[in-house]
Amino acid sequence: MIETLAVPLQSGLVDAAVAPAYWLLELWYGLLTQLYYLTGLELLDPTYRFMHRAILMGLCIGVMAPLIGTFLVHRQLALIGDALAHTAFAGVAIGLFLNAAFDFGVSPYLTAVVVAVVAALLIELISEATDAYNDVSMAIVLSTGFALGSTLISINAGGLAVGVNQYLFGNLSTVSPSDAVVLLALFVVIVATVAVTRNQLLYVTFDETAAAVSGISVEWYNRVMVMLTALVVVGAMQIMGVILVAAMLVVPVAGATQLSRSFTESIFVSVALAELAVLIGIGAAYYGGATGGPVIVLVAVAIYVVAVALGRLQTALGEETTPELGAIDGESAEAPSD
Amino acid sequence: MSAPTHSGAGVETEAAEPIVELADVAFGYTATPVVEDVSIRIDPGEYVAVVGPNGSGKSTLLKLALGLVRPDEGDARLFGEPAHRFDAGERVGYVAQRAGASDEMPITVREVVKMGRFPHVGFGRLSKRDWEIVDDALATVGMAAFADRRVTRLSGGQRQRAFIARALAGEADLLVLDEPTVGVDAESVEAFYDLLAALNDDGITVVLIEHDLTAVTDHAERVVCLNREVYFDGPTVAFVESDALARAFGTAAALVGERR
């Protein structure tokens, strides 16, 4: 399977298909270069194209991670991101192993996508069979993935061990143009899927049984959800690292929950908080000479703490008066349609 | 009520297409059946309460009727179709004891009621007409002033009204409620039953599970008393006079009866 993925990837056909993404990338470089001349920020120096790519990826992650995370957190499935990240690590290791052993030249992120999606479906099918998402099976999947990844890497030690930190903790400076293109593709798939199925996803998240009664195939949408989670995790892994990637699914959402009243609002607020964390985090990491992912997470947590405080303040100050409960209007109660 | 009064002892009344029809249904999550030999027919416009001790299979009975689980034996039909294949979800409104979402989920009353329109709009957006229906449903249950409140911050009674509004927004013909008044204060319970009665008068079929037997005898027209098997099925008046309760609940029930 991996072989068949790897071969066409280097063919001209795919190059043509992803050409628009590279064109977008060029546009982005131009945009940030303009911004550099306007602001003089060293961070945006056009000779550091990798920083331009890192910022673009960070911004994409800031949209898609809380977007999916909002649905996961409110179903109390926050852990699944962590489990999938660790299996994605196994996918990375498989990719690196194949490259070293057989000279495939496949991007480890592609093998990570495949492995994480398969693991996601596995978790979902197990939960359907046992009728519950349980901590234990999640923990088993998580440890298996991580152990498998570590084993493969240690077998191939030497050249490989050097490259592994980048996957564990993320790295702003190793984002290649092709990695950025993969992420852009994931971004489009994820955002488009959520945009189309938002009604169904919301209903299933809020009230699974009522959703099933209303004719929504709950199992099907659960599968879509875990697969999207797998894609987000792999996409975000590059900058955030395996160990911290789940934080982006959870922390901004937790912050938004404190501040929002409606579900729609909470999605936009969580994206805004995540983008704030990404931009401040990348900036701080650049000037402080630190690794990007962990700094972004620390900033996100700080924002969360502020959100909690603001939320409390909001409740304390704006103690709303309870409106009068209206009378029940039996007369105009809707008669059944046809 | 123009709907045929149910005659209990399995005598079929010829009427319009039954809303729910269970024929010799048996179901168990394990080898032990949770319900057995259950045959029930519910016609349009009826107001049916399902009672029984804890673990008597009441919720399972509703799941069978709604097609959420498939019977091991027998036949479950909803609006004339096999229940598990029934897909005109907008015809059924479902109100559970409490929704599964976390208490922290930010979602407004209006967003919950909006879900009633989802079976009608699919992947699309709600039209102006859909929003009017949503707002009408909110007004009907007296919750218009609460439209922008977070559902999770409402009282139990207010929350249940919101869920009823969701069913109304779906223009459901059948309202199924699983212990809807658990954790709802006494005053709201009264209002809640008034609402159900008004909806039933307008022709909506109501099926509910209720643990509060007083509420059942005060409001429902027909009682199904269940403890794995059907112990009683007939008009409420006949139920009160029968010994079905004592048989179904065993001796513990006698105490419950006395206390009330």
mmCIF file of C-alpha atoms in Angstrom, chain B:
data_model
loop_
_atom_site.group_PDB
_atom_site.id
_atom_site.type_symbol
_atom_site.label_atom_id
_atom_site.label_comp_id
_atom_site.label_asym_id
_atom_site.label_seq_id
_atom_site.Cartn_x
_atom_site.Cartn_y
_atom_site.Cartn_z
ATOM 1 C CA MET B 1 -60.040 11.904 21.459
ATOM 2 C CA SER B 2 -61.112 10.343 18.243
ATOM 3 C CA ALA B 3 -58.425 7.690 18.211
ATOM 4 C CA PRO B 4 -59.740 4.233 18.922
ATOM 5 C CA THR B 5 -59.565 3.310 22.550
ATOM 6 C CA HIS B 6 -57.266 0.443 22.980
ATOM 7 C CA SER B 7 -58.968 -2.671 24.160
ATOM 8 C CA GLY B 8 -55.925 -4.156 25.790
ATOM 9 C CA ALA B 9 -56.279 -7.882 25.494
ATOM 10 C CA GLY B 10 -54.781 -8.080 22.034
ATOM 11 C CA VAL B 11 -57.955 -7.286 20.114
ATOM 12 C CA GLU B 12 -56.910 -5.484 16.950
ATOM 13 C CA THR B 13 -58.774 -2.329 16.146
ATOM 14 C CA GLU B 14 -58.920 -1.422 12.490
ATOM 15 C CA ALA B 15 -57.737 2.140 12.053
ATOM 16 C CA ALA B 16 -55.291 4.254 10.112
ATOM 17 C CA GLU B 17 -51.733 2.973 9.727
ATOM 18 C CA PRO B 18 -50.398 2.309 13.231
ATOM 19 C CA ILE B 19 -47.547 4.551 14.336
ATOM 20 C CA VAL B 20 -45.762 1.875 16.315
ATOM 21 C CA GLU B 21 -46.341 -1.811 15.915
ATOM 22 C CA LEU B 22 -44.442 -4.450 17.845
ATOM 23 C CA ALA B 23 -45.365 -8.064 17.150
ATOM 24 C CA ASP B 24 -44.103 -10.840 19.455
ATOM 25 C CA VAL B 25 -40.896 -8.928 20.005
ATOM 26 C CA ALA B 26 -38.067 -10.317 22.099
ATOM 27 C CA PHE B 27 -34.718 -8.676 22.681
ATOM 28 C CA GLY B 28 -31.739 -9.129 24.984
ATOM 29 C CA TYR B 29 -28.313 -7.518 25.148
ATOM 30 C CA THR B 30 -27.026 -10.870 26.393
ATOM 31 C CA ALA B 31 -28.604 -14.321 26.289
ATOM 32 C CA THR B 32 -31.161 -13.232 28.890
ATOM 33 C CA PRO B 33 -34.014 -11.394 27.221
ATOM 34 C CA VAL B 34 -34.758 -7.882 28.452
ATOM 35 C CA VAL B 35 -38.169 -7.905 26.826
ATOM 36 C CA GLU B 36 -40.105 -10.916 25.654
ATOM 37 C CA ASP B 37 -43.421 -11.659 23.943
ATOM 38 C CA VAL B 38 -44.210 -7.985 23.562
ATOM 39 C CA SER B 39 -46.970 -7.030 21.159
ATOM 40 C CA ILE B 40 -48.072 -3.423 21.182
ATOM 41 C CA ARG B 41 -49.832 -1.305 18.642
ATOM 42 C CA ILE B 42 -49.983 2.460 18.982
ATOM 43 C CA ASP B 43 -52.328 4.384 16.743
ATOM 44 C CA PRO B 44 -52.170 8.037 15.666
ATOM 45 C CA GLY B 45 -53.260 10.469 18.348
ATOM 46 C CA GLU B 46 -52.803 8.186 21.324
ATOM 47 C CA TYR B 47 -51.219 9.218 24.628
ATOM 48 C CA VAL B 48 -49.446 6.185 26.028
ATOM 49 C CA ALA B 49 -47.409 5.838 29.191
ATOM 50 C CA VAL B 50 -45.037 2.928 29.694
ATOM 51 C CA VAL B 51 -44.501 2.058 33.352
ATOM 52 C CA GLY B 52 -42.578 -0.657 35.137
ATOM 53 C CA PRO B 53 -39.919 -1.216 37.767
ATOM 54 C CA ASN B 54 -36.277 -0.315 37.178
ATOM 55 C CA GLY B 55 -34.680 -2.661 34.700
ATOM 56 C CA SER B 56 -38.028 -3.810 33.389
ATOM 57 C CA GLY B 57 -37.063 -3.072 29.791
ATOM 58 C CA LYS B 58 -38.984 0.180 29.332
ATOM 59 C CA SER B 59 -36.147 2.045 27.648
ATOM 60 C CA THR B 60 -35.338 -1.019 25.575
ATOM 61 C CA LEU B 61 -38.941 -1.120 24.438
ATOM 62 C CA LEU B 62 -38.626 2.453 23.164
ATOM 63 C CA LYS B 63 -35.327 1.625 21.468
ATOM 64 C CA LEU B 64 -36.986 -1.271 19.690
ATOM 65 C CA ALA B 65 -39.899 0.895 18.605
ATOM 66 C CA LEU B 66 -37.521 3.589 17.333
ATOM 67 C CA GLY B 67 -35.285 1.118 15.540
ATOM 68 C CA LEU B 68 -32.222 1.909 17.637
ATOM 69 C CA VAL B 69 -31.912 -1.804 18.357
ATOM 70 C CA ARG B 70 -33.251 -4.673 16.267
ATOM 71 C CA PRO B 71 -35.471 -7.314 17.839
ATOM 72 C CA ASP B 72 -33.992 -10.789 18.256
ATOM 73 C CA GLU B 73 -37.411 -12.191 17.495
ATOM 74 C CA GLY B 74 -40.589 -10.708 16.164
ATOM 75 C CA ASP B 75 -41.210 -7.603 14.155
ATOM 76 C CA ALA B 76 -40.883 -3.916 15.050
ATOM 77 C CA ARG B 77 -42.495 -1.387 12.758
ATOM 78 C CA LEU B 78 -42.499 2.391 12.839
ATOM 79 C CA PHE B 79 -44.966 4.199 10.588
ATOM 80 C CA GLY B 80 -45.446 0.899 8.791
ATOM 81 C CA GLU B 81 -41.778 0.418 7.925
ATOM 82 C CA PRO B 82 -39.352 -1.946 9.649
ATOM 83 C CA ALA B 83 -38.150 0.234 12.513
ATOM 84 C CA HIS B 84 -34.415 -0.200 11.924
ATOM 85 C CA ARG B 85 -34.795 0.862 8.319
ATOM 86 C CA PHE B 86 -37.091 3.775 9.043
ATOM 87 C CA ASP B 87 -35.414 6.926 7.798
ATOM 88 C CA ALA B 88 -38.055 9.662 7.824
ATOM 89 C CA GLY B 89 -36.447 10.840 11.057
ATOM 90 C CA GLU B 90 -38.283 14.165 11.001
ATOM 91 C CA ARG B 91 -41.522 12.380 11.923
ATOM 92 C CA VAL B 92 -40.203 11.388 15.339
ATOM 93 C CA GLY B 93 -39.215 13.699 18.174
ATOM 94 C CA TYR B 94 -37.159 12.170 20.954
ATOM 95 C CA VAL B 95 -36.656 13.626 24.419
ATOM 96 C CA ALA B 96 -34.387 11.775 26.818
ATOM 97 C CA GLN B 97 -33.805 12.110 30.517
ATOM 98 C CA ARG B 98 -30.858 14.296 29.696
ATOM 99 C CA ALA B 99 -28.759 14.866 26.635
ATOM 100 C CA GLY B 100 -25.401 13.163 26.423
ATOM 101 C CA ALA B 101 -23.275 16.244 25.859
ATOM 102 C CA SER B 102 -20.974 17.524 28.545
ATOM 103 C CA ASP B 103 -22.294 20.167 30.917
ATOM 104 C CA GLU B 104 -19.686 22.557 29.632
ATOM 105 C CA MET B 105 -20.784 22.517 26.005
ATOM 106 C CA PRO B 106 -21.658 26.036 24.912
ATOM 107 C CA ILE B 107 -24.853 25.823 22.899
ATOM 108 C CA THR B 108 -27.904 28.039 22.942
ATOM 109 C CA VAL B 109 -31.544 27.021 23.202
ATOM 110 C CA ARG B 110 -32.087 28.220 19.660
ATOM 111 C CA GLU B 111 -29.218 26.092 18.382
ATOM 112 C CA VAL B 112 -30.778 23.049 20.041
ATOM 113 C CA VAL B 113 -34.211 23.739 18.582
ATOM 114 C CA LYS B 114 -32.568 24.313 15.203
ATOM 115 C CA MET B 115 -31.495 20.648 15.218
ATOM 116 C CA GLY B 116 -35.147 19.747 14.711
ATOM 117 C CA ARG B 117 -34.789 21.153 11.187
ATOM 118 C CA PHE B 118 -31.670 19.136 10.337
ATOM 119 C CA PRO B 119 -33.576 16.129 8.956
ATOM 120 C CA HIS B 120 -35.354 18.579 6.633
ATOM 121 C CA VAL B 121 -32.312 20.518 5.417
ATOM 122 C CA GLY B 122 -29.657 17.757 5.306
ATOM 123 C CA PHE B 123 -26.320 19.307 4.369
ATOM 124 C CA GLY B 124 -27.898 22.618 3.455
ATOM 125 C CA ARG B 125 -28.516 25.824 5.340
ATOM 126 C CA LEU B 126 -31.709 26.662 7.194
ATOM 127 C CA SER B 127 -33.964 28.848 5.092
ATOM 128 C CA LYS B 128 -35.896 31.821 6.406
ATOM 129 C CA ARG B 129 -38.935 29.557 6.649
ATOM 130 C CA ASP B 130 -36.952 27.018 8.725
ATOM 131 C CA TRP B 131 -35.966 29.747 11.173
ATOM 132 C CA GLU B 132 -39.591 30.859 11.439
ATOM 133 C CA ILE B 133 -40.564 27.314 12.373
ATOM 134 C CA VAL B 134 -37.791 27.268 14.975
ATOM 135 C CA ASP B 135 -38.997 30.526 16.513
ATOM 136 C CA ASP B 136 -42.619 29.368 16.444
ATOM 137 C CA ALA B 137 -41.643 26.197 18.280
ATOM 138 C CA LEU B 138 -39.815 28.270 20.897
ATOM 139 C CA ALA B 139 -42.877 30.458 21.345
ATOM 140 C CA THR B 140 -45.151 27.432 21.633
ATOM 141 C CA VAL B 141 -43.254 26.070 24.633
ATOM 142 C CA GLY B 142 -42.932 29.551 26.142
ATOM 143 C CA MET B 143 -39.171 29.696 25.771
ATOM 144 C CA ALA B 144 -38.825 32.588 23.308
ATOM 145 C CA ALA B 145 -37.159 34.749 25.960
ATOM 146 C CA PHE B 146 -34.574 32.033 26.545
ATOM 147 C CA ALA B 147 -33.574 31.577 22.899
ATOM 148 C CA ASP B 148 -30.023 32.840 23.400
ATOM 149 C CA ARG B 149 -29.369 31.195 26.764
ATOM 150 C CA ARG B 150 -26.935 28.338 27.138
ATOM 151 C CA VAL B 151 -28.963 25.146 27.396
ATOM 152 C CA THR B 152 -26.641 23.677 29.998
ATOM 153 C CA ARG B 153 -27.343 26.586 32.349
ATOM 154 C CA LEU B 154 -31.115 26.137 32.333
ATOM 155 C CA SER B 155 -33.221 24.452 34.985
ATOM 156 C CA GLY B 156 -34.372 20.913 34.311
ATOM 157 C CA GLY B 157 -37.882 21.989 33.370
ATOM 158 C CA GLN B 158 -36.695 24.695 30.998
ATOM 159 C CA ARG B 159 -34.295 22.300 29.351
ATOM 160 C CA GLN B 160 -37.024 19.738 28.725
ATOM 161 C CA ARG B 161 -39.178 22.437 27.172
ATOM 162 C CA ALA B 162 -36.298 23.219 24.824
ATOM 163 C CA PHE B 163 -36.120 19.580 23.784
ATOM 164 C CA ILE B 164 -39.863 19.485 23.189
ATOM 165 C CA ALA B 165 -39.437 22.575 21.036
ATOM 166 C CA ARG B 166 -36.803 20.715 19.034
ATOM 167 C CA ALA B 167 -39.327 17.951 18.358
ATOM 168 C CA LEU B 168 -41.930 20.563 17.380
ATOM 169 C CA ALA B 169 -39.494 22.261 15.035
ATOM 170 C CA GLY B 170 -39.044 18.901 13.345
ATOM 171 C CA GLU B 171 -42.826 18.837 12.837
ATOM 172 C CA ALA B 172 -42.855 15.401 14.410
ATOM 173 C CA ASP B 173 -45.974 13.239 14.370
ATOM 174 C CA LEU B 174 -44.714 11.102 17.207
ATOM 175 C CA LEU B 175 -43.173 12.369 20.427
ATOM 176 C CA VAL B 176 -41.188 9.810 22.412
ATOM 177 C CA LEU B 177 -40.049 10.769 25.903
ATOM 178 C CA ASP B 178 -37.831 8.671 28.163
ATOM 179 C CA GLU B 179 -38.401 9.728 31.790
ATOM 180 C CA PRO B 180 -38.625 13.389 30.799
ATOM 181 C CA THR B 181 -39.328 14.768 34.264
ATOM 182 C CA VAL B 182 -36.395 13.304 36.191
ATOM 183 C CA GLY B 183 -34.737 16.170 38.036
ATOM 184 C CA VAL B 184 -37.476 18.641 37.161
ATOM 185 C CA ASP B 185 -39.137 20.645 39.949
ATOM 186 C CA ALA B 186 -42.773 19.914 40.746
ATOM 187 C CA GLU B 187 -44.153 23.149 39.344
ATOM 188 C CA SER B 188 -42.405 22.671 36.008
ATOM 189 C CA VAL B 189 -43.610 19.081 35.859
ATOM 190 C CA GLU B 190 -47.209 20.331 35.899
ATOM 191 C CA ALA B 191 -46.492 22.809 33.102
ATOM 192 C CA PHE B 192 -44.672 20.101 31.208
ATOM 193 C CA TYR B 193 -47.677 17.776 31.302
ATOM 194 C CA ASP B 194 -49.987 20.613 30.284
ATOM 195 C CA LEU B 195 -47.763 21.089 27.242
ATOM 196 C CA LEU B 196 -47.875 17.404 26.368
ATOM 197 C CA ALA B 197 -51.675 17.392 26.723
ATOM 198 C CA ALA B 198 -51.967 20.424 24.433
ATOM 199 C CA LEU B 199 -49.740 18.797 21.823
ATOM 200 C CA ASN B 200 -51.677 15.568 22.050
ATOM 201 C CA ASP B 201 -54.918 17.479 21.559
ATOM 202 C CA ASP B 202 -53.443 18.812 18.343
ATOM 203 C CA GLY B 203 -52.980 15.282 17.099
ATOM 204 C CA ILE B 204 -49.389 14.464 18.040
ATOM 205 C CA THR B 205 -48.973 10.930 19.300
ATOM 206 C CA VAL B 206 -47.240 10.859 22.689
ATOM 207 C CA VAL B 207 -45.389 7.869 24.112
ATOM 208 C CA LEU B 208 -43.556 8.300 27.374
ATOM 209 C CA ILE B 209 -41.778 6.351 30.042
ATOM 210 C CA GLU B 210 -42.608 7.708 33.448
ATOM 211 C CA HIS B 211 -41.575 6.603 36.918
ATOM 212 C CA ASP B 212 -44.060 8.899 38.637
ATOM 213 C CA LEU B 213 -47.249 6.826 38.669
ATOM 214 C CA THR B 214 -49.401 9.742 39.813
ATOM 215 C CA ALA B 215 -48.372 11.691 36.747
ATOM 216 C CA VAL B 216 -49.204 8.714 34.583
ATOM 217 C CA THR B 217 -52.671 8.189 36.002
ATOM 218 C CA ASP B 218 -53.405 11.919 35.847
ATOM 219 C CA HIS B 219 -52.378 12.464 32.255
ATOM 220 C CA ALA B 220 -52.029 9.400 30.063
ATOM 221 C CA GLU B 221 -54.979 7.811 28.312
ATOM 222 C CA ARG B 222 -53.441 4.418 28.024
ATOM 223 C CA VAL B 223 -50.953 2.569 30.174
ATOM 224 C CA VAL B 224 -48.554 -0.196 29.213
ATOM 225 C CA CYS B 225 -47.208 -1.881 32.315
ATOM 226 C CA LEU B 226 -44.030 -3.761 31.592
ATOM 227 C CA ASN B 227 -41.698 -6.052 33.426
ATOM 228 C CA ARG B 228 -39.980 -8.011 30.684
ATOM 229 C CA GLU B 229 -43.435 -8.966 29.492
ATOM 230 C CA VAL B 230 -46.491 -6.805 29.161
ATOM 231 C CA TYR B 231 -48.480 -7.056 32.415
ATOM 232 C CA PHE B 232 -51.149 -4.614 31.447
ATOM 233 C CA ASP B 233 -52.112 -2.689 28.344
ATOM 234 C CA GLY B 234 -55.268 -0.660 28.329
ATOM 235 C CA PRO B 235 -57.049 2.508 29.419
ATOM 236 C CA THR B 236 -55.668 4.278 32.477
ATOM 237 C CA VAL B 237 -58.897 3.887 34.424
ATOM 238 C CA ALA B 238 -58.767 0.120 34.047
ATOM 239 C CA PHE B 239 -55.088 0.144 35.023
ATOM 240 C CA VAL B 240 -55.776 1.893 38.308
ATOM 241 C CA GLU B 241 -58.370 -0.707 39.192
ATOM 242 C CA SER B 242 -56.284 -3.684 38.135
ATOM 243 C CA ASP B 243 -53.643 -5.493 40.166
ATOM 244 C CA ALA B 244 -51.124 -5.239 37.300
ATOM 245 C CA LEU B 245 -48.977 -2.831 39.223
ATOM 246 C CA ALA B 246 -48.548 -5.154 42.170
ATOM 247 C CA ARG B 247 -47.823 -8.088 39.903
ATOM 248 C CA ALA B 248 -45.304 -6.208 37.810
ATOM 249 C CA PHE B 249 -43.517 -4.473 40.639
ATOM 250 C CA GLY B 250 -43.794 -7.255 43.200
ATOM 251 C CA THR B 251 -44.295 -6.392 46.844
ATOM 252 C CA ALA B 252 -42.102 -3.286 46.751
ATOM 253 C CA ALA B 253 -44.646 -1.638 44.530
ATOM 254 C CA ALA B 254 -47.388 -1.947 47.041
ATOM 255 C CA LEU B 255 -45.413 0.417 49.245
ATOM 256 C CA VAL B 256 -45.030 2.896 46.408
ATOM 257 C CA GLY B 257 -48.736 2.740 45.810
ATOM 258 C CA GLU B 258 -49.582 3.367 49.434
ATOM 259 C CA ARG B 259 -47.265 6.282 49.756
ATOM 260 C CA ARG B 260 -49.006 8.094 46.998
#
